Amino acid sequence: MKNNYEHVLKRLNLEMNLRGFSQRTIKSYRYYIVSLFESASKSAKEVTSNDIRSYLTCLIYQHKSSSTINVAYSAFKFYFEKILHRRFFVHLPRFKNQKKLPVVLSRDEVRQILGCIKNVKHKLMLVVMYSSGLRVSEVVILRVGDLDFERNLIFVRNGKGKKDRMTVLSEKLVDVIKRYVSNKKTDDLIFESVRGGWLNTASVQKVFRRALCDSGVKKSATCHSLRHSFATHLIENGTDIRYVQELLGHVRIETTQIYTHVTDVGLKRVRSPL
């Protein structure tokens, strides 16, 4: 970051923190706003709507994903509208999101991937993610006190959008997790790093990639595919989509409905004309 932008970033940080933005969002917004100034070689007051349009167009030519382009768009919209009170975005359309289906693993593929992991902590971590539909960012902050063994529930604190929710804890995992956390206190993290403290989400993703490679499963899956698979398998089992929405923490039912497009229930009854 250049010194020229320190006053911009200071004010931006203050406004985003006051609005309760996540640290991940703050980091992204900071990056794109400074990148815009550097690309245009202008100060905040000199930037025009054409500069913003050119920057977003450049991202398109670089084959950036629609979600990446829209994060940049949101960063500019927030800064120029909410902080500088400049109405750039009346004539700047938002980039249309690509409607991609999630990568879902079959039950056998989940078993294959998890079966390749020898490390107890790593394996249990991914099993919890699949069996409870957790995001990577959620599993690394789980504490012993978030587990309700009596009701077989997990209390997910400060999830995406800073929302709390409850999700299921598999009965098959209760005894295993009880043994794993037997020497931990209520406020201790369940899955700590080697040195103690927070486990880096990149480390969890690396564990999954290695297991995927070892398993021989030929899908472009990620850690998040475990969450997608959790939702899809619940729907295939007949779970009401409203319950799945609550377990995943989705605000809109439309977000959850994407999993109805990747279930096998209806497709298995369809026979190819060939």
Coordinates of C-alpha atoms in Angstrom, one line a residue:
M1 CA 0.0 0.0 0.0
K2 CA 1.4 3.4 -0.9
N3 CA 1.5 6.2 1.6
N4 CA -0.7 8.3 -0.7
Y5 CA -3.6 6.1 0.1
E6 CA -3.2 5.9 3.9
H7 CA -5.9 8.5 4.6
V8 CA -8.3 6.7 2.2
L9 CA -7.7 3.3 3.9
K10 CA -8.0 4.8 7.4
R11 CA -11.5 6.2 6.6
L12 CA -12.5 3.1 4.7
N13 CA -11.5 0.8 7.6
L14 CA -13.4 2.9 10.1
E15 CA -16.6 2.9 8.0
M16 CA -16.4 -0.9 7.3
N17 CA -15.7 -1.8 10.9
L18 CA -18.6 0.4 12.1
R19 CA -20.9 -1.5 9.7
G20 CA -19.6 -4.9 11.0
F21 CA -17.9 -6.0 7.8
S22 CA -15.9 -9.2 8.1
Q23 CA -12.1 -9.0 8.0
R24 CA -12.1 -10.9 4.7
T25 CA -14.4 -8.3 3.1
I26 CA -12.4 -5.4 4.5
K27 CA -9.2 -6.9 3.0
S28 CA -10.8 -7.4 -0.4
Y29 CA -12.3 -3.9 -0.5
R30 CA -9.0 -2.3 0.4
Y31 CA -7.2 -4.3 -2.3
Y32 CA -9.5 -3.3 -5.1
I33 CA -9.9 0.3 -4.2
V34 CA -6.1 0.9 -4.0
S35 CA -5.7 -1.2 -7.2
L36 CA -8.2 1.1 -9.0
F37 CA -6.3 4.3 -7.9
E38 CA -3.0 2.8 -9.0
S39 CA -4.4 1.6 -12.3
A40 CA -5.9 5.0 -13.1
S41 CA -2.9 6.9 -11.6
K42 CA -5.4 9.3 -10.0
S43 CA -6.5 10.3 -6.5
A44 CA -9.9 9.4 -5.1
K45 CA -11.4 12.8 -6.1
E46 CA -10.1 12.5 -9.6
V47 CA -11.4 9.0 -10.4
T48 CA -14.4 9.0 -12.8
S49 CA -17.0 6.5 -13.7
N50 CA -15.1 5.7 -16.9
D51 CA -12.0 4.8 -14.8
I52 CA -14.2 2.3 -12.9
R53 CA -15.7 0.9 -16.0
S54 CA -12.3 0.5 -17.6
Y55 CA -11.0 -1.3 -14.5
L56 CA -13.9 -3.7 -14.4
T57 CA -13.6 -4.3 -18.1
C58 CA -9.9 -5.2 -17.6
L59 CA -10.9 -7.8 -15.0
I60 CA -13.3 -9.3 -17.6
Y61 CA -10.5 -9.5 -20.2
Q62 CA -8.3 -11.2 -17.5
H63 CA -11.0 -13.9 -17.3
K64 CA -11.7 -13.2 -13.6
S65 CA -14.8 -14.9 -12.3
S66 CA -18.1 -13.1 -12.0
S67 CA -18.0 -13.2 -8.2
T68 CA -14.5 -11.6 -8.2
I69 CA -15.7 -8.8 -10.5
N70 CA -18.7 -8.2 -8.4
V71 CA -16.6 -8.0 -5.2
A72 CA -14.6 -5.2 -6.9
Y73 CA -17.9 -3.5 -8.0
S74 CA -19.2 -3.7 -4.5
A75 CA -16.0 -2.2 -3.1
F76 CA -16.2 0.8 -5.5
K77 CA -19.9 1.2 -4.9
F78 CA -19.5 1.3 -1.2
Y79 CA -16.5 3.7 -1.2
F80 CA -17.8 6.2 -3.7
E81 CA -21.4 6.1 -2.7
K82 CA -21.3 5.7 1.0
I83 CA -18.1 7.5 1.9
L84 CA -17.6 10.1 -0.9
H85 CA -21.3 10.4 -1.8
R86 CA -20.6 10.3 -5.6
R87 CA -23.3 8.8 -7.8
F88 CA -21.2 6.8 -10.2
F89 CA -23.3 3.7 -10.2
V90 CA -26.6 4.9 -11.7
H91 CA -25.1 4.1 -15.2
L92 CA -22.8 1.2 -14.2
P93 CA -24.5 -2.2 -14.4
R94 CA -23.5 -5.0 -12.1
F95 CA -21.8 -8.0 -13.8
K96 CA -24.2 -10.9 -14.2
N97 CA -23.3 -13.9 -12.0
Q98 CA -22.6 -17.2 -13.8
K99 CA -25.0 -19.9 -12.8
K100 CA -22.7 -22.8 -12.1
L101 CA -23.9 -25.9 -10.3
P102 CA -21.9 -26.9 -7.2
V103 CA -19.5 -29.8 -7.3
V104 CA -21.1 -32.5 -5.3
L105 CA -19.5 -35.7 -4.2
S106 CA -21.3 -39.0 -4.0
R107 CA -21.4 -40.9 -0.7
D108 CA -18.9 -43.4 -2.0
E109 CA -16.6 -40.5 -3.1
V110 CA -16.8 -38.9 0.3
R111 CA -15.9 -42.3 1.9
Q112 CA -12.9 -42.6 -0.5
I113 CA -11.6 -39.2 0.3
L114 CA -12.0 -39.4 4.0
G115 CA -10.5 -43.0 4.0
C116 CA -7.2 -41.6 2.7
I117 CA -6.6 -39.5 5.7
K118 CA -4.5 -41.1 8.5
N119 CA -4.1 -38.0 10.8
V120 CA -6.9 -38.2 13.4
K121 CA -7.3 -34.4 13.7
H122 CA -7.4 -33.9 10.0
K123 CA -9.8 -36.7 9.4
L124 CA -12.2 -35.7 12.2
M125 CA -12.1 -32.1 11.0
L126 CA -13.3 -33.0 7.5
V127 CA -15.8 -35.5 8.8
V128 CA -17.4 -32.8 10.9
M129 CA -17.5 -30.5 7.9
Y130 CA -19.3 -33.1 5.8
S131 CA -21.7 -34.4 8.5
S132 CA -22.7 -30.9 9.7
G133 CA -22.4 -28.8 6.6
L134 CA -19.8 -26.4 8.0
R135 CA -17.7 -24.0 6.0
V136 CA -13.9 -24.1 6.5
S137 CA -14.0 -20.8 8.3
E138 CA -16.5 -22.2 10.7
V139 CA -14.8 -25.5 11.6
V140 CA -11.5 -23.8 12.6
I141 CA -13.3 -21.6 15.2
L142 CA -15.3 -24.4 16.8
R143 CA -14.9 -24.6 20.5
V144 CA -15.7 -27.5 22.9
G145 CA -18.6 -25.4 24.4
D146 CA -20.2 -25.2 21.0
L147 CA -21.0 -28.9 21.1
D148 CA -24.3 -30.0 22.6
F149 CA -23.9 -33.8 23.1
E150 CA -27.4 -34.1 24.7
R151 CA -29.3 -32.8 21.7
N152 CA -26.7 -33.8 19.0
L153 CA -26.3 -30.2 17.9
I154 CA -23.5 -27.8 17.0
F155 CA -23.8 -24.1 17.8
V156 CA -22.1 -22.2 14.9
R157 CA -21.0 -18.8 16.1
N158 CA -20.4 -15.8 13.9
G159 CA -20.9 -17.7 10.6
K160 CA -21.0 -16.0 7.2
G161 CA -22.7 -12.6 7.6
K162 CA -21.9 -12.7 11.3
K163 CA -24.9 -14.9 11.9
D164 CA -25.2 -17.6 14.6
R165 CA -27.1 -20.9 13.8
M166 CA -27.6 -24.5 15.0
T167 CA -26.7 -27.5 12.9
V168 CA -26.7 -31.2 13.4
L169 CA -24.0 -33.3 15.2
S170 CA -24.0 -36.9 13.9
E171 CA -24.7 -39.5 16.5
K172 CA -21.9 -41.6 15.1
L173 CA -19.4 -38.8 16.0
V174 CA -20.5 -38.2 19.6
D175 CA -18.3 -40.8 21.3
V176 CA -15.4 -40.1 19.0
I177 CA -15.5 -36.3 19.6
K178 CA -16.0 -36.8 23.4
R179 CA -12.7 -38.8 23.5
Y180 CA -10.9 -36.3 21.3
V181 CA -11.8 -33.3 23.5
S182 CA -11.6 -35.1 26.9
N183 CA -8.6 -33.1 28.0
K184 CA -9.9 -29.8 26.7
K185 CA -11.7 -27.0 28.5
T186 CA -15.1 -25.6 27.4
D187 CA -13.5 -22.5 25.8
D188 CA -10.7 -24.4 24.0
L189 CA -10.6 -24.7 20.3
I190 CA -11.5 -28.2 19.1
F191 CA -9.0 -28.2 16.2
E192 CA -5.9 -26.2 17.1
S193 CA -2.7 -25.6 15.1
V194 CA 0.5 -27.5 15.9
R195 CA 1.7 -24.5 17.9
G196 CA -1.7 -23.9 19.5
G197 CA -4.3 -21.3 18.6
W198 CA -6.1 -20.8 15.4
L199 CA -5.7 -23.3 12.5
N200 CA -5.2 -21.6 9.2
T201 CA -8.1 -22.3 6.7
A202 CA -5.4 -22.8 4.0
S203 CA -4.1 -25.7 6.0
V204 CA -7.5 -27.4 6.0
Q205 CA -7.9 -26.9 2.3
K206 CA -4.4 -28.4 1.7
V207 CA -5.4 -31.5 3.7
F208 CA -8.5 -31.9 1.6
R209 CA -6.6 -31.5 -1.7
R210 CA -4.0 -34.1 -0.7
A211 CA -6.8 -36.5 0.3
L212 CA -8.6 -35.9 -3.0
C213 CA -5.5 -36.6 -4.9
D214 CA -4.8 -39.8 -3.0
S215 CA -8.4 -41.0 -3.3
G216 CA -8.3 -41.0 -7.1
V217 CA -11.7 -39.2 -7.3
K218 CA -11.6 -37.2 -10.5
K219 CA -13.7 -34.2 -9.6
S220 CA -12.6 -30.6 -9.2
A221 CA -13.8 -30.7 -5.6
T222 CA -12.8 -28.4 -2.7
C223 CA -13.4 -28.3 1.0
H224 CA -16.7 -26.5 0.2
S225 CA -17.8 -29.5 -1.8
L226 CA -18.3 -31.3 1.5
R227 CA -20.8 -28.7 2.5
H228 CA -22.5 -29.0 -1.0
S229 CA -22.6 -32.8 -0.5
F230 CA -24.1 -32.5 3.0
A231 CA -27.0 -30.4 1.6
T232 CA -27.5 -32.6 -1.5
H233 CA -27.5 -35.8 0.4
L234 CA -30.0 -34.4 3.0
I235 CA -32.4 -33.5 0.2
E236 CA -32.0 -36.9 -1.5
N237 CA -32.9 -38.4 1.9
G238 CA -36.1 -36.5 1.9
T239 CA -35.2 -33.7 4.3
D240 CA -37.5 -30.7 3.8
I241 CA -35.6 -27.9 2.0
R242 CA -36.6 -25.4 4.7
Y243 CA -34.7 -27.4 7.3
V244 CA -31.7 -27.6 5.0
Q245 CA -31.8 -23.8 4.6
E246 CA -31.7 -23.4 8.4
L247 CA -28.8 -25.9 8.8
L248 CA -26.8 -24.1 6.1
G249 CA -27.6 -20.6 7.4
H250 CA -28.9 -19.4 4.1
V251 CA -31.0 -16.2 4.3
R252 CA -32.8 -16.8 1.0
I253 CA -34.5 -20.2 0.1
E254 CA -33.4 -19.6 -3.5
T255 CA -29.8 -20.1 -2.5
T256 CA -30.6 -23.5 -1.1
Q257 CA -32.8 -24.5 -4.0
I258 CA -29.7 -24.9 -6.2
Y259 CA -29.1 -28.3 -4.6
T260 CA -32.4 -29.6 -6.0
H261 CA -30.7 -29.3 -9.4
V262 CA -28.0 -31.8 -8.5
T263 CA -29.9 -34.5 -6.6
D264 CA -30.1 -38.0 -8.0
V265 CA -33.7 -38.6 -6.8
G266 CA -35.5 -37.6 -10.0
L267 CA -32.6 -38.2 -12.4
K268 CA -32.4 -41.9 -11.5
R269 CA -35.9 -42.4 -12.9
V270 CA -34.9 -40.9 -16.3
R271 CA -33.7 -43.3 -19.0
S272 CA -31.6 -42.1 -22.0
P273 CA -33.5 -42.6 -25.3
L274 CA -30.3 -44.3 -26.7

